[in-house]
Structures are given as C-alpha cells and as structure tokens.
Amino acid sequence: QVQLVESGGGLVQPGGSLRLSCAASGSISSTSTNNYMGWYRLAPGKERELVATITRGGTTNYADSVKGRFTISRDNSKNTVYMQMNSLKPEDTAVYYCNARFTRLVPAGVMTYWGQGTQVTVSS
C-alpha cells in the first residue's frame, strides 16, 4: 500500500505564504510511474475544488482562483509534489488533499491515492 504524507499546512495571516509538500511512501513497485499529482481542497459548505495539477512531464494546471498566486512543482525521483502558496486569502482556508496517480507496468494497472488532508487556515 502506498501512503501520501502531507506537510506544510498551518495558520497564516492574509498575504502570507505556505508551502505544502506531499510525498508518496510505502511499497512502490519498480515498474510503477507517478504520472500525475495534484492538490484538491475542501472548505466548509463548499464542494471539493481542484486547485492544481502537474504531470510527470511538468505540465501544470491551476484553478482560476489561485492562478498567479500558487505554484505547483514536483520531484520525480522522490515522488513528491509541492505547492507554494503566496498572497494567501481568507477564502483559501480549507483542508488540502494531495492526490497521486501511478501507472504500473507489471502487472498493468492504474492506482490512485489520496492524502489524509492538511488544514490551511488564513486568518488575522
């Protein structure tokens, strides 16, 4: 089983910054490739929102609400994804969930994993 270990959440004032990290750990097959990682967030009373994604090749996508403020990146050798969050706003307050998708060659299959979530609170 693969676990996604998240870190970097916390309490920050408006305009501040946080850097989230998510590393895949556990038993990972040598024939598995982490093709996709991303961040979702869930705020009280709102639907889950896709925040940012990044492919193994480095292609990124961002929600309009965070574009220009957040930057997603990854380290393929570590199966780790990062998200630098700048100019944070109160509306960014949410539980942030890491998501990863692996493609395994032997045996062939696609596996999706979720982190347990890390709380980000933006408040004065």
Short mmCIF file of C-alpha atoms in Angstrom, two decimals, residues 21-95:
data_model
loop_
_atom_site.label_atom_id
_atom_site.label_comp_id
_atom_site.label_asym_id
_atom_site.label_seq_id
_atom_site.Cartn_x
_atom_site.Cartn_y
_atom_site.Cartn_z
CA SER A 21 4.55 19.03 0.44
CA CYS A 22 3.23 15.59 -0.36
CA ALA A 23 5.45 12.55 -0.68
CA ALA A 24 4.40 9.09 -1.72
CA SER A 25 5.76 6.45 0.62
CA GLY A 26 5.40 2.76 1.26
CA SER A 27 5.80 -0.14 -1.11
CA ILE A 28 6.08 1.21 -4.65
CA SER A 29 6.71 -1.22 -7.47
CA SER A 30 9.84 -0.69 -9.52
CA THR A 31 7.64 -0.77 -12.62
CA SER A 32 5.33 1.98 -11.33
CA THR A 33 5.48 5.54 -12.57
CA ASN A 34 3.95 8.51 -10.79
CA ASN A 35 2.35 10.16 -13.81
CA TYR A 36 0.16 12.69 -12.05
CA MET A 37 -0.03 14.54 -8.75
CA GLY A 38 -2.30 17.29 -7.66
CA TRP A 39 -3.93 19.21 -4.86
CA TYR A 40 -7.61 19.48 -4.04
CA ARG A 41 -9.24 21.47 -1.29
CA LEU A 42 -12.46 21.28 0.64
CA ALA A 43 -13.89 24.18 2.59
CA PRO A 44 -16.94 24.02 4.88
CA GLY A 45 -20.14 24.40 2.91
CA LYS A 46 -18.38 24.15 -0.43
CA GLU A 47 -17.75 21.41 -2.94
CA ARG A 48 -14.34 19.88 -3.40
CA GLU A 49 -12.24 22.02 -5.70
CA LEU A 50 -9.32 21.05 -7.88
CA VAL A 51 -6.56 23.52 -7.05
CA ALA A 52 -3.59 22.50 -9.15
CA THR A 53 -2.20 19.51 -11.02
CA ILE A 54 1.11 18.55 -12.52
CA THR A 55 2.09 15.70 -14.81
CA ARG A 56 5.37 13.82 -14.72
CA GLY A 57 6.48 15.88 -17.70
CA GLY A 58 5.81 19.12 -15.85
CA THR A 59 2.56 20.25 -17.42
CA THR A 60 0.60 22.28 -14.88
CA ASN A 61 -2.97 23.45 -14.48
CA TYR A 62 -4.44 25.80 -11.90
CA ALA A 63 -7.84 26.83 -10.72
CA ASP A 64 -8.65 30.38 -11.75
CA SER A 65 -8.97 31.36 -8.11
CA VAL A 66 -5.31 30.58 -7.37
CA LYS A 67 -3.65 31.27 -10.70
CA GLY A 68 -0.76 33.65 -10.28
CA ARG A 69 -0.56 33.04 -6.53
CA PHE A 70 0.09 29.30 -6.25
CA THR A 71 2.84 27.32 -7.92
CA ILE A 72 2.87 23.54 -8.13
CA SER A 73 6.07 21.60 -8.74
CA ARG A 74 7.35 18.07 -8.35
CA ASP A 75 10.43 15.96 -7.82
CA ASN A 76 10.01 12.81 -9.87
CA SER A 77 12.87 11.00 -8.16
CA LYS A 78 11.16 11.44 -4.78
CA ASN A 79 7.56 11.02 -5.94
CA THR A 80 6.90 14.30 -4.22
CA VAL A 81 4.72 17.24 -5.15
CA TYR A 82 4.97 20.74 -3.73
CA MET A 83 2.69 23.72 -3.80
CA GLN A 84 3.97 27.18 -2.98
CA MET A 85 1.06 29.31 -1.83
CA ASN A 86 1.64 33.06 -1.84
CA SER A 87 -0.61 36.03 -1.19
CA LEU A 88 -2.97 33.83 0.77
CA LYS A 89 -6.53 34.99 1.27
CA PRO A 90 -9.15 34.00 3.84
CA GLU A 91 -11.07 32.22 1.10
CA ASP A 92 -8.10 29.88 0.70
CA THR A 93 -8.94 28.40 4.08
CA ALA A 94 -9.68 24.72 3.56
CA VAL A 95 -8.44 21.21 4.07
#
